[in-house]
Amino acid sequence: MNVMQPVDRVRGAVHDKERHESGHKHVSGTAEYIDDIPEPAGTLHGYLGLSQRAHAEILSVDFEAVRNSPGVVGVLTAEDIPGENDISPAHKHDDPVFAAGKVEFHGQPIFAVIATSREAARRAAAKVKIDYRDLPHVTDVLEAAAANYPLVIDPLKLERGDIDAGFAQAKNTVSGEMRIGGQDHFYLEGQISFAIPGEDDEVTVFSSTQHPSETQLMVAHVLGVPSNAVTVNVRRMGGGFGGKETQANLFAAVAAVAARKYRRAIKVRPDRDDDMTATGKRHDFHVDYKVGFDDDGRIEAVDAVFAARCGFSADLSGPVTDRALFHADNCYFYPNVRLRSRPLKTNTVSNTAFRGFGGPQGMVGGERMIEDVAYALGKDPLEIRKLNFYGGEGRNLTPYHQTVEDNIIGRIIEELEVSSDYAARRQAAIAFNRESPVIKRGIALTPVKFGISFTKTEYNQAGALVHVYTDGSIQLNHGGTEMGQGLYTKVAQVVADEFQVDLDHIKVTATSTGKVPNTSATAASSGSDLNGMAAANACQQIKERLVRFAAERYGVGEADIAFEPNTVRIGAERIAFADLIKAAYAARVQLSAAGFYKTPKIHWSRAEGRGRPFYYFAYGASCSEVSVDTLTGEYQVERTDIIHDVGKSLNPALDLGQVEGAFVQGMGWLTTEELWWDAKGRLRTHAPSTYKIPLASDRPRVFNVRLAEWSINREETIRRSKAVGEPPFMLGISVLEAISMAAASVADYRIPPRIDAPATPERVLMAVERLRAARAAGRDDRAAKIVDD
Ligand code: MTE
Ligand code: HPA
Ligand code: MOS
């Protein structure tokens, strides 16, 4: 046995600020995305032909010009699908790969052209002649409700207490409505799939998907073959943000059907305009609310209906609208409450998962109610927020009857108020607004509480596969997918920590349905919670075998064996990790293990609206200050301060990146990103020229982001960390509220400004005009109260 000197700690273990495993490859252009995979000889390219009507019967389709176009090999329609023409993730048979007989939204795929180059396929697709008979269509939520359009799925109701009694006893009530816009994912790498046919019925699909197992199932279903014939691989995505949880399946299915038919490798990649037109986005919502409260602003009753534009099919609209209701309370206790969802069908692309998964829309609705209460009473919204936080006797029960047990919002807010100097800056903004006729300032401090777990309990499971090779190097595979969030790095850190070896001994390989089966989507922010635990479980199995072996071989008790940095201590001696592995191999010890994890404690009955859908909550808060030009409606975020809770961080560098990125994405959603459909049901904002995501120059001029370093998950999550992917998205709400305050200043902060989201400069300008007019109209009777600006 070698005698080795122990080192302090391994490089890149859990809690280290390790860089993203591919960061250097992302910036140097060497990270391999699907479009970079070398193409086998004879690779063909597919391009989708999209509907030019919002709702119509297809009377006839003439492909002659398409087929005669240069480079065209063939055309695929619904008739070429060997299995079922459906990729509905809700298993509702309402999501055809290719529309047959009728189209239900402008941009719906009807066929695909297969050609020798992508350009040839794209040009050919445009030459189709289709005869339509138009049917009436609706694109908007309220129009859909008025036209009695169906719901795409059963609605949810959350109810607690007695709202009639609550409203009867409340001294004040306000009711209102709000529109909340959708959002395009704008992943940098668009949708793409590359299918290679194999022997017999086999096919291998490289897909930019967050959900390889479902892509596998959908491809099998569409081909009419069992899942065991289909392998789906994904090394990384250039961003997913929820937009590749189900939306990747279409491209995978088309590529696989073509690969099977032509027995050639097929790649399908839409251009940006078609990607934006043909794939689902964040749901836009209409919220109708009524809130009862006392003179201090303490909420007594809430009644709200959340209607969502779901598009033409169910997709994930059920769980998305459910999650909206789960977050309408945010951090606030509602003594009497009724929340209802209305997942409405519309003749638009089927909306889907997007970071926060309905939670942000629910939370914006809840925060709008807080704003209304504050402006109705002439108080600082932060005061109303604090008054209504969960906490105290009988004030911890959510509308879905889960008790909030891990509430740390009070401490986060307290710390952020101090570090952002909120009170003084609010006073300074009010003083500034009194003197400044055109530029107005606003500041807002808003909290976030986000529930972690898939609400569909069965999704909360994961698997991992760990191999230790005889040279001591380790290969790690798990069911999670890498989309830039750093999951591969974090799970590798867990493995480094378990075996106590340096991170560079571990290689994470591409996610593959052939290695870890039946995985859940990498979604609901649960990637590291689930896969980290599954990987740890695999390592523990191997470690147990190694310990048993070493105890026997070296004649020491199992308790005297420990994995120390890059060595194993056996009694009083130390042996290099790789040497122990060699010895174990020689003794025929199995050095590979499949790990598994399922989240404990959670349960949920949708029918009863009761349970514990979430294992725990992640918290955070942000304070943003803006200046608004009241002549143009333009604004600038001057400063944002954030404190965000990730429990005990697995990797503070990656977590900070997630918090910053999510905040900016949330801010973009609520300010400049606007989706607009014309009267014909055409999405007219389908490129960066018409759809404005935040630029580097839009980020807050001063941006102070901190993790709540003292936080630790009270539940036994992987190394007591918390999920980070989605919760900080909702920190962007402080920007919307700060803009509200700046607008409210023109009417002495006494009229709720009620700016719909996104608060584009046009909307801000219109709100300012509306508030000025309202103030002028109220001048006579309220003259005594009004301070002139
Ligand atoms: N970060 C990057 N860079 N790219 C992404 O696509 N997706 C977000 C979030 N952070 C995303 C991201 C979404 S919607 C989710 S659900 C989580 O990452 C998923 O990964 P996780 O569960 O490993 O956090
Ligand atoms: N979040 C994200 N994706 C999901 C969920 C969820 O709660 N449920 C099903 N897919
Ligand atoms: Mo994230 S919306 O759960 O993919």
mmCIF file of N, CA and C in Angstrom, residues 397-501:
data_model
loop_
_atom_site.group_PDB
_atom_site.id
_atom_site.type_symbol
_atom_site.label_atom_id
_atom_site.label_comp_id
_atom_site.label_asym_id
_atom_site.label_seq_id
_atom_site.Cartn_x
_atom_site.Cartn_y
_atom_site.Cartn_z
ATOM 1 N N LEU A 397 -50.966 29.248 5.566
ATOM 2 C CA LEU A 397 -51.587 28.269 4.683
ATOM 3 C C LEU A 397 -51.829 28.877 3.297
ATOM 4 N N THR A 398 -51.344 28.187 2.265
ATOM 5 C CA THR A 398 -51.496 28.674 0.891
ATOM 6 C C THR A 398 -52.904 28.358 0.379
ATOM 7 N N PRO A 399 -53.299 28.954 -0.734
ATOM 8 C CA PRO A 399 -54.620 28.642 -1.305
ATOM 9 C C PRO A 399 -54.755 27.173 -1.703
ATOM 10 N N TYR A 400 -53.637 26.444 -1.811
ATOM 11 C CA TYR A 400 -53.706 25.018 -2.154
ATOM 12 C C TYR A 400 -53.456 24.149 -0.930
ATOM 13 N N HIS A 401 -53.582 24.774 0.254
ATOM 14 C CA HIS A 401 -53.551 24.044 1.529
ATOM 15 C C HIS A 401 -52.198 23.431 1.848
ATOM 16 N N GLN A 402 -51.135 23.939 1.251
ATOM 17 C CA GLN A 402 -49.787 23.564 1.693
ATOM 18 C C GLN A 402 -49.338 24.610 2.703
ATOM 19 N N THR A 403 -48.768 24.154 3.821
ATOM 20 C CA THR A 403 -48.266 25.095 4.819
ATOM 21 C C THR A 403 -46.878 25.569 4.410
ATOM 22 N N VAL A 404 -46.674 26.874 4.485
ATOM 23 C CA VAL A 404 -45.340 27.421 4.204
ATOM 24 C C VAL A 404 -44.507 27.223 5.463
ATOM 25 N N GLU A 405 -43.490 26.373 5.352
ATOM 26 C CA GLU A 405 -42.703 26.012 6.540
ATOM 27 C C GLU A 405 -41.311 26.629 6.515
ATOM 28 N N ASP A 406 -40.911 27.162 5.356
ATOM 29 C CA ASP A 406 -39.504 27.560 5.218
ATOM 30 C C ASP A 406 -39.364 29.044 4.890
ATOM 31 N N ASN A 407 -40.326 29.828 5.394
ATOM 32 C CA ASN A 407 -40.402 31.232 5.002
ATOM 33 C C ASN A 407 -39.194 32.063 5.456
ATOM 34 N N ILE A 408 -38.440 32.589 4.506
ATOM 35 C CA ILE A 408 -37.320 33.462 4.871
ATOM 36 C C ILE A 408 -37.442 34.821 4.174
ATOM 37 N N ILE A 409 -38.643 35.122 3.671
ATOM 38 C CA ILE A 409 -38.771 36.368 2.900
ATOM 39 C C ILE A 409 -38.540 37.592 3.793
ATOM 40 N N GLY A 410 -38.944 37.495 5.062
ATOM 41 C CA GLY A 410 -38.767 38.632 5.978
ATOM 42 C C GLY A 410 -37.308 39.057 6.057
ATOM 43 N N ARG A 411 -36.432 38.088 6.255
ATOM 44 C CA ARG A 411 -35.010 38.409 6.385
ATOM 45 C C ARG A 411 -34.437 38.952 5.074
ATOM 46 N N ILE A 412 -34.839 38.350 3.964
ATOM 47 C CA ILE A 412 -34.326 38.816 2.665
ATOM 48 C C ILE A 412 -34.727 40.274 2.424
ATOM 49 N N ILE A 413 -36.002 40.564 2.696
ATOM 50 C CA ILE A 413 -36.485 41.927 2.471
ATOM 51 C C ILE A 413 -35.780 42.914 3.390
ATOM 52 N N GLU A 414 -35.620 42.511 4.643
ATOM 53 C CA GLU A 414 -34.949 43.381 5.606
ATOM 54 C C GLU A 414 -33.541 43.726 5.116
ATOM 55 N N GLU A 415 -32.815 42.704 4.690
ATOM 56 C CA GLU A 415 -31.439 42.937 4.234
ATOM 57 C C GLU A 415 -31.397 43.779 2.964
ATOM 58 N N LEU A 416 -32.345 43.525 2.067
ATOM 59 C CA LEU A 416 -32.337 44.265 0.804
ATOM 60 C C LEU A 416 -32.744 45.722 1.016
ATOM 61 N N GLU A 417 -33.673 45.943 1.940
ATOM 62 C CA GLU A 417 -34.055 47.331 2.244
ATOM 63 C C GLU A 417 -32.839 48.126 2.686
ATOM 64 N N VAL A 418 -31.998 47.491 3.503
ATOM 65 C CA VAL A 418 -30.803 48.173 3.986
ATOM 66 C C VAL A 418 -29.789 48.326 2.855
ATOM 67 N N SER A 419 -29.456 47.215 2.179
ATOM 68 C CA SER A 419 -28.363 47.283 1.200
ATOM 69 C C SER A 419 -28.732 48.140 -0.009
ATOM 70 N N SER A 420 -30.022 48.243 -0.316
ATOM 71 C CA SER A 420 -30.418 49.072 -1.461
ATOM 72 C C SER A 420 -30.740 50.498 -1.011
ATOM 73 N N ASP A 421 -30.798 50.712 0.284
ATOM 74 C CA ASP A 421 -31.124 52.037 0.823
ATOM 75 C C ASP A 421 -32.509 52.474 0.333
ATOM 76 N N TYR A 422 -33.417 51.516 0.347
ATOM 77 C CA TYR A 422 -34.732 51.711 -0.267
ATOM 78 C C TYR A 422 -35.479 52.947 0.248
ATOM 79 N N ALA A 423 -35.607 53.054 1.568
ATOM 80 C CA ALA A 423 -36.468 54.121 2.131
ATOM 81 C C ALA A 423 -35.970 55.499 1.710
ATOM 82 N N ALA A 424 -34.680 55.721 1.843
ATOM 83 C CA ALA A 424 -34.126 57.039 1.508
ATOM 84 C C ALA A 424 -34.255 57.300 0.009
ATOM 85 N N ARG A 425 -34.021 56.275 -0.782
ATOM 86 C CA ARG A 425 -34.101 56.480 -2.239
ATOM 87 C C ARG A 425 -35.538 56.699 -2.675
ATOM 88 N N ARG A 426 -36.487 56.071 -1.999
ATOM 89 C CA ARG A 426 -37.890 56.330 -2.340
ATOM 90 C C ARG A 426 -38.238 57.793 -2.031
ATOM 91 N N GLN A 427 -37.797 58.262 -0.867
ATOM 92 C CA GLN A 427 -38.060 59.665 -0.530
ATOM 93 C C GLN A 427 -37.392 60.594 -1.548
ATOM 94 N N ALA A 428 -36.165 60.231 -1.929
ATOM 95 C CA ALA A 428 -35.434 61.058 -2.899
ATOM 96 C C ALA A 428 -36.158 61.071 -4.252
ATOM 97 N N ALA A 429 -36.711 59.925 -4.638
ATOM 98 C CA ALA A 429 -37.427 59.863 -5.917
ATOM 99 C C ALA A 429 -38.685 60.734 -5.863
ATOM 100 N N ILE A 430 -39.390 60.685 -4.734
ATOM 101 C CA ILE A 430 -40.600 61.503 -4.591
ATOM 102 C C ILE A 430 -40.228 62.995 -4.644
ATOM 103 N N ALA A 431 -39.136 63.341 -3.973
ATOM 104 C CA ALA A 431 -38.681 64.740 -3.978
ATOM 105 C C ALA A 431 -38.266 65.153 -5.395
ATOM 106 N N PHE A 432 -37.558 64.262 -6.077
ATOM 107 C CA PHE A 432 -37.119 64.534 -7.449
ATOM 108 C C PHE A 432 -38.330 64.770 -8.349
ATOM 109 N N ASN A 433 -39.335 63.915 -8.206
ATOM 110 C CA ASN A 433 -40.516 64.004 -9.072
ATOM 111 C C ASN A 433 -41.275 65.321 -8.871
ATOM 112 N N ARG A 434 -41.211 65.851 -7.652
ATOM 113 C CA ARG A 434 -41.886 67.116 -7.368
ATOM 114 C C ARG A 434 -41.265 68.248 -8.181
ATOM 115 N N GLU A 435 -39.962 68.163 -8.394
ATOM 116 C CA GLU A 435 -39.234 69.238 -9.077
ATOM 117 C C GLU A 435 -39.097 69.010 -10.571
ATOM 118 N N SER A 436 -39.171 67.768 -10.994
ATOM 119 C CA SER A 436 -38.829 67.454 -12.383
ATOM 120 C C SER A 436 -40.095 67.311 -13.224
ATOM 121 N N PRO A 437 -40.328 68.182 -14.193
ATOM 122 C CA PRO A 437 -41.589 68.150 -14.928
ATOM 123 C C PRO A 437 -41.699 66.989 -15.923
ATOM 124 N N VAL A 438 -40.602 66.580 -16.520
ATOM 125 C CA VAL A 438 -40.690 65.570 -17.586
ATOM 126 C C VAL A 438 -40.182 64.204 -17.135
ATOM 127 N N ILE A 439 -38.968 64.158 -16.636
ATOM 128 C CA ILE A 439 -38.411 62.883 -16.176
ATOM 129 C C ILE A 439 -38.970 62.576 -14.786
ATOM 130 N N LYS A 440 -39.503 61.361 -14.654
ATOM 131 C CA LYS A 440 -40.044 60.944 -13.353
ATOM 132 C C LYS A 440 -39.337 59.676 -12.920
ATOM 133 N N ARG A 441 -39.133 59.559 -11.649
ATOM 134 C CA ARG A 441 -38.464 58.370 -11.119
ATOM 135 C C ARG A 441 -39.445 57.457 -10.403
ATOM 136 N N GLY A 442 -39.111 56.192 -10.408
ATOM 137 C CA GLY A 442 -39.892 55.222 -9.648
ATOM 138 C C GLY A 442 -38.965 54.178 -9.066
ATOM 139 N N ILE A 443 -39.335 53.684 -7.902
ATOM 140 C CA ILE A 443 -38.531 52.638 -7.268
ATOM 141 C C ILE A 443 -39.482 51.616 -6.657
ATOM 142 N N ALA A 444 -39.124 50.350 -6.770
ATOM 143 C CA ALA A 444 -39.983 49.320 -6.197
ATOM 144 C C ALA A 444 -39.138 48.176 -5.675
ATOM 145 N N LEU A 445 -39.616 47.608 -4.589
ATOM 146 C CA LEU A 445 -38.932 46.458 -3.995
ATOM 147 C C LEU A 445 -39.947 45.322 -3.931
ATOM 148 N N THR A 446 -39.680 44.267 -4.683
ATOM 149 C CA THR A 446 -40.680 43.193 -4.781
ATOM 150 C C THR A 446 -40.074 41.841 -4.390
ATOM 151 N N PRO A 447 -40.893 40.995 -3.753
ATOM 152 C CA PRO A 447 -40.432 39.687 -3.287
ATOM 153 C C PRO A 447 -40.787 38.573 -4.273
ATOM 154 N N VAL A 448 -40.156 37.450 -4.093
ATOM 155 C CA VAL A 448 -40.481 36.251 -4.876
ATOM 156 C C VAL A 448 -40.495 35.040 -3.946
ATOM 157 N N LYS A 449 -41.513 34.226 -4.118
ATOM 158 C CA LYS A 449 -41.525 32.886 -3.504
ATOM 159 C C LYS A 449 -41.951 31.929 -4.601
ATOM 160 N N PHE A 450 -41.152 30.911 -4.873
ATOM 161 C CA PHE A 450 -41.452 30.027 -6.002
ATOM 162 C C PHE A 450 -41.411 28.579 -5.540
ATOM 163 N N GLY A 451 -42.427 27.816 -5.902
ATOM 164 C CA GLY A 451 -42.549 26.427 -5.461
ATOM 165 C C GLY A 451 -41.715 25.492 -6.319
ATOM 166 N N ILE A 452 -40.921 24.654 -5.653
ATOM 167 C CA ILE A 452 -40.046 23.737 -6.375
ATOM 168 C C ILE A 452 -40.576 22.310 -6.296
ATOM 169 N N SER A 453 -40.765 21.737 -7.448
ATOM 170 C CA SER A 453 -41.179 20.369 -7.798
ATOM 171 C C SER A 453 -42.095 20.481 -9.005
ATOM 172 N N PHE A 454 -42.101 19.444 -9.808
ATOM 173 C CA PHE A 454 -43.128 19.324 -10.843
ATOM 174 C C PHE A 454 -44.441 19.110 -10.108
ATOM 175 N N THR A 455 -45.476 19.791 -10.553
ATOM 176 C CA THR A 455 -46.751 19.575 -9.870
ATOM 177 C C THR A 455 -47.323 18.207 -10.219
ATOM 178 N N LYS A 456 -46.874 17.643 -11.336
ATOM 179 C CA LYS A 456 -47.253 16.263 -11.614
ATOM 180 C C LYS A 456 -46.236 15.382 -10.882
ATOM 181 N N THR A 457 -46.704 14.790 -9.782
ATOM 182 C CA THR A 457 -45.783 14.152 -8.841
ATOM 183 C C THR A 457 -44.849 13.137 -9.517
ATOM 184 N N GLU A 458 -45.369 12.372 -10.486
ATOM 185 C CA GLU A 458 -44.540 11.303 -11.066
ATOM 186 C C GLU A 458 -43.306 11.819 -11.812
ATOM 187 N N TYR A 459 -43.328 13.105 -12.198
ATOM 188 C CA TYR A 459 -42.145 13.633 -12.902
ATOM 189 C C TYR A 459 -40.952 13.845 -11.964
ATOM 190 N N ASN A 460 -41.214 13.812 -10.675
ATOM 191 C CA ASN A 460 -40.137 14.119 -9.735
ATOM 192 C C ASN A 460 -39.294 12.886 -9.435
ATOM 193 N N GLN A 461 -38.674 12.358 -10.485
ATOM 194 C CA GLN A 461 -37.758 11.231 -10.343
ATOM 195 C C GLN A 461 -36.639 11.402 -11.364
ATOM 196 N N ALA A 462 -35.514 10.776 -11.080
ATOM 197 C CA ALA A 462 -34.374 10.906 -11.995
ATOM 198 C C ALA A 462 -33.436 9.716 -11.864
ATOM 199 N N GLY A 463 -32.654 9.523 -12.924
ATOM 200 C CA GLY A 463 -31.670 8.444 -12.923
ATOM 201 C C GLY A 463 -30.309 8.946 -13.363
ATOM 202 N N ALA A 464 -29.280 8.194 -13.000
ATOM 203 C CA ALA A 464 -27.919 8.538 -13.417
ATOM 204 C C ALA A 464 -27.136 7.251 -13.600
ATOM 205 N N LEU A 465 -26.083 7.346 -14.390
ATOM 206 C CA LEU A 465 -25.240 6.189 -14.671
ATOM 207 C C LEU A 465 -23.791 6.624 -14.480
ATOM 208 N N VAL A 466 -23.107 5.969 -13.562
ATOM 209 C CA VAL A 466 -21.720 6.349 -13.280
ATOM 210 C C VAL A 466 -20.819 5.139 -13.533
ATOM 211 N N HIS A 467 -19.789 5.376 -14.330
ATOM 212 C CA HIS A 467 -18.791 4.333 -14.573
ATOM 213 C C HIS A 467 -17.451 4.824 -14.030
ATOM 214 N N VAL A 468 -16.755 3.948 -13.313
ATOM 215 C CA VAL A 468 -15.371 4.245 -12.942
ATOM 216 C C VAL A 468 -14.508 3.300 -13.764
ATOM 217 N N TYR A 469 -13.590 3.842 -14.545
ATOM 218 C CA TYR A 469 -12.725 3.008 -15.385
ATOM 219 C C TYR A 469 -11.455 2.625 -14.620
ATOM 220 N N THR A 470 -10.768 1.639 -15.146
ATOM 221 C CA THR A 470 -9.631 1.087 -14.379
ATOM 222 C C THR A 470 -8.490 2.090 -14.199
ATOM 223 N N ASP A 471 -8.454 3.160 -14.992
ATOM 224 C CA ASP A 471 -7.411 4.174 -14.763
ATOM 225 C C ASP A 471 -7.855 5.204 -13.728
ATOM 226 N N GLY A 472 -9.026 4.984 -13.141
ATOM 227 C CA GLY A 472 -9.498 5.913 -12.106
ATOM 228 C C GLY A 472 -10.307 7.066 -12.664
ATOM 229 N N SER A 473 -10.420 7.159 -13.983
ATOM 230 C CA SER A 473 -11.248 8.230 -14.543
ATOM 231 C C SER A 473 -12.716 7.815 -14.447
ATOM 232 N N ILE A 474 -13.578 8.837 -14.420
ATOM 233 C CA ILE A 474 -14.992 8.588 -14.155
ATOM 234 C C ILE A 474 -15.839 9.168 -15.278
ATOM 235 N N GLN A 475 -16.795 8.380 -15.734
ATOM 236 C CA GLN A 475 -17.742 8.902 -16.723
ATOM 237 C C GLN A 475 -19.110 8.999 -16.069
ATOM 238 N N LEU A 476 -19.723 10.146 -16.280
ATOM 239 C CA LEU A 476 -21.013 10.427 -15.645
ATOM 240 C C LEU A 476 -22.056 10.678 -16.718
ATOM 241 N N ASN A 477 -23.211 10.073 -16.534
ATOM 242 C CA ASN A 477 -24.327 10.357 -17.417
ATOM 243 C C ASN A 477 -25.558 10.454 -16.539
ATOM 244 N N HIS A 478 -26.449 11.388 -16.876
ATOM 245 C CA HIS A 478 -27.687 11.476 -16.100
ATOM 246 C C HIS A 478 -28.797 11.926 -17.028
ATOM 247 N N GLY A 479 -30.012 11.932 -16.504
ATOM 248 C CA GLY A 479 -31.159 12.212 -17.354
ATOM 249 C C GLY A 479 -31.358 13.682 -17.663
ATOM 250 N N GLY A 480 -30.625 14.560 -17.014
ATOM 251 C CA GLY A 480 -30.816 15.999 -17.230
ATOM 252 C C GLY A 480 -30.128 16.471 -18.495
ATOM 253 N N THR A 481 -30.623 17.566 -19.050
ATOM 254 C CA THR A 481 -30.012 18.128 -20.258
ATOM 255 C C THR A 481 -29.360 19.469 -19.942
ATOM 256 N N GLU A 482 -28.322 19.750 -20.705
ATOM 257 C CA GLU A 482 -27.570 20.991 -20.512
ATOM 258 C C GLU A 482 -28.051 22.028 -21.525
ATOM 259 N N MET A 483 -28.510 23.169 -21.018
ATOM 260 C CA MET A 483 -28.987 24.213 -21.940
ATOM 261 C C MET A 483 -28.308 25.547 -21.649
ATOM 262 N N GLY A 484 -27.163 25.461 -20.957
ATOM 263 C CA GLY A 484 -26.446 26.678 -20.598
ATOM 264 C C GLY A 484 -26.515 26.968 -19.118
ATOM 265 N N GLN A 485 -27.449 26.293 -18.428
ATOM 266 C CA GLN A 485 -27.671 26.600 -17.008
ATOM 267 C C GLN A 485 -26.577 26.065 -16.097
ATOM 268 N N GLY A 486 -25.745 25.144 -16.634
ATOM 269 C CA GLY A 486 -24.634 24.647 -15.825
ATOM 270 C C GLY A 486 -24.925 23.346 -15.101
ATOM 271 N N LEU A 487 -25.963 22.658 -15.520
ATOM 272 C CA LEU A 487 -26.346 21.412 -14.847
ATOM 273 C C LEU A 487 -25.221 20.372 -14.890
ATOM 274 N N TYR A 488 -24.591 20.219 -16.055
ATOM 275 C CA TYR A 488 -23.537 19.203 -16.175
ATOM 276 C C TYR A 488 -22.397 19.497 -15.179
ATOM 277 N N THR A 489 -22.084 20.767 -15.032
ATOM 278 C CA THR A 489 -21.009 21.147 -14.108
ATOM 279 C C THR A 489 -21.400 20.807 -12.678
ATOM 280 N N LYS A 490 -22.634 21.178 -12.315
ATOM 281 C CA LYS A 490 -23.062 20.956 -10.930
ATOM 282 C C LYS A 490 -23.119 19.474 -10.582
ATOM 283 N N VAL A 491 -23.643 18.663 -11.480
ATOM 284 C CA VAL A 491 -23.756 17.236 -11.154
ATOM 285 C C VAL A 491 -22.357 16.610 -11.109
ATOM 286 N N ALA A 492 -21.464 17.073 -11.995
ATOM 287 C CA ALA A 492 -20.085 16.572 -11.941
ATOM 288 C C ALA A 492 -19.435 16.971 -10.609
ATOM 289 N N GLN A 493 -19.738 18.157 -10.114
ATOM 290 C CA GLN A 493 -19.199 18.572 -8.813
ATOM 291 C C GLN A 493 -19.687 17.649 -7.695
ATOM 292 N N VAL A 494 -20.935 17.227 -7.812
ATOM 293 C CA VAL A 494 -21.478 16.300 -6.809
ATOM 294 C C VAL A 494 -20.681 14.996 -6.835
ATOM 295 N N VAL A 495 -20.384 14.516 -8.044
ATOM 296 C CA VAL A 495 -19.641 13.259 -8.178
ATOM 297 C C VAL A 495 -18.207 13.439 -7.660
ATOM 298 N N ALA A 496 -17.598 14.586 -7.977
ATOM 299 C CA ALA A 496 -16.251 14.880 -7.471
ATOM 300 C C ALA A 496 -16.260 14.850 -5.947
ATOM 301 N N ASP A 497 -17.313 15.412 -5.375
ATOM 302 C CA ASP A 497 -17.435 15.483 -3.932
ATOM 303 C C ASP A 497 -17.647 14.098 -3.321
ATOM 304 N N GLU A 498 -18.474 13.297 -3.966
ATOM 305 C CA GLU A 498 -18.752 11.956 -3.443
ATOM 306 C C GLU A 498 -17.481 11.107 -3.408
ATOM 307 N N PHE A 499 -16.760 11.084 -4.538
ATOM 308 C CA PHE A 499 -15.559 10.258 -4.600
ATOM 309 C C PHE A 499 -14.327 10.979 -4.056
ATOM 310 N N GLN A 500 -14.491 12.287 -3.809
ATOM 311 C CA GLN A 500 -13.349 13.097 -3.379
ATOM 312 C C GLN A 500 -12.197 13.016 -4.389
ATOM 313 N N VAL A 501 -12.558 13.248 -5.650
ATOM 314 C CA VAL A 501 -11.528 13.354 -6.687
ATOM 315 C C VAL A 501 -11.678 14.718 -7.354
#
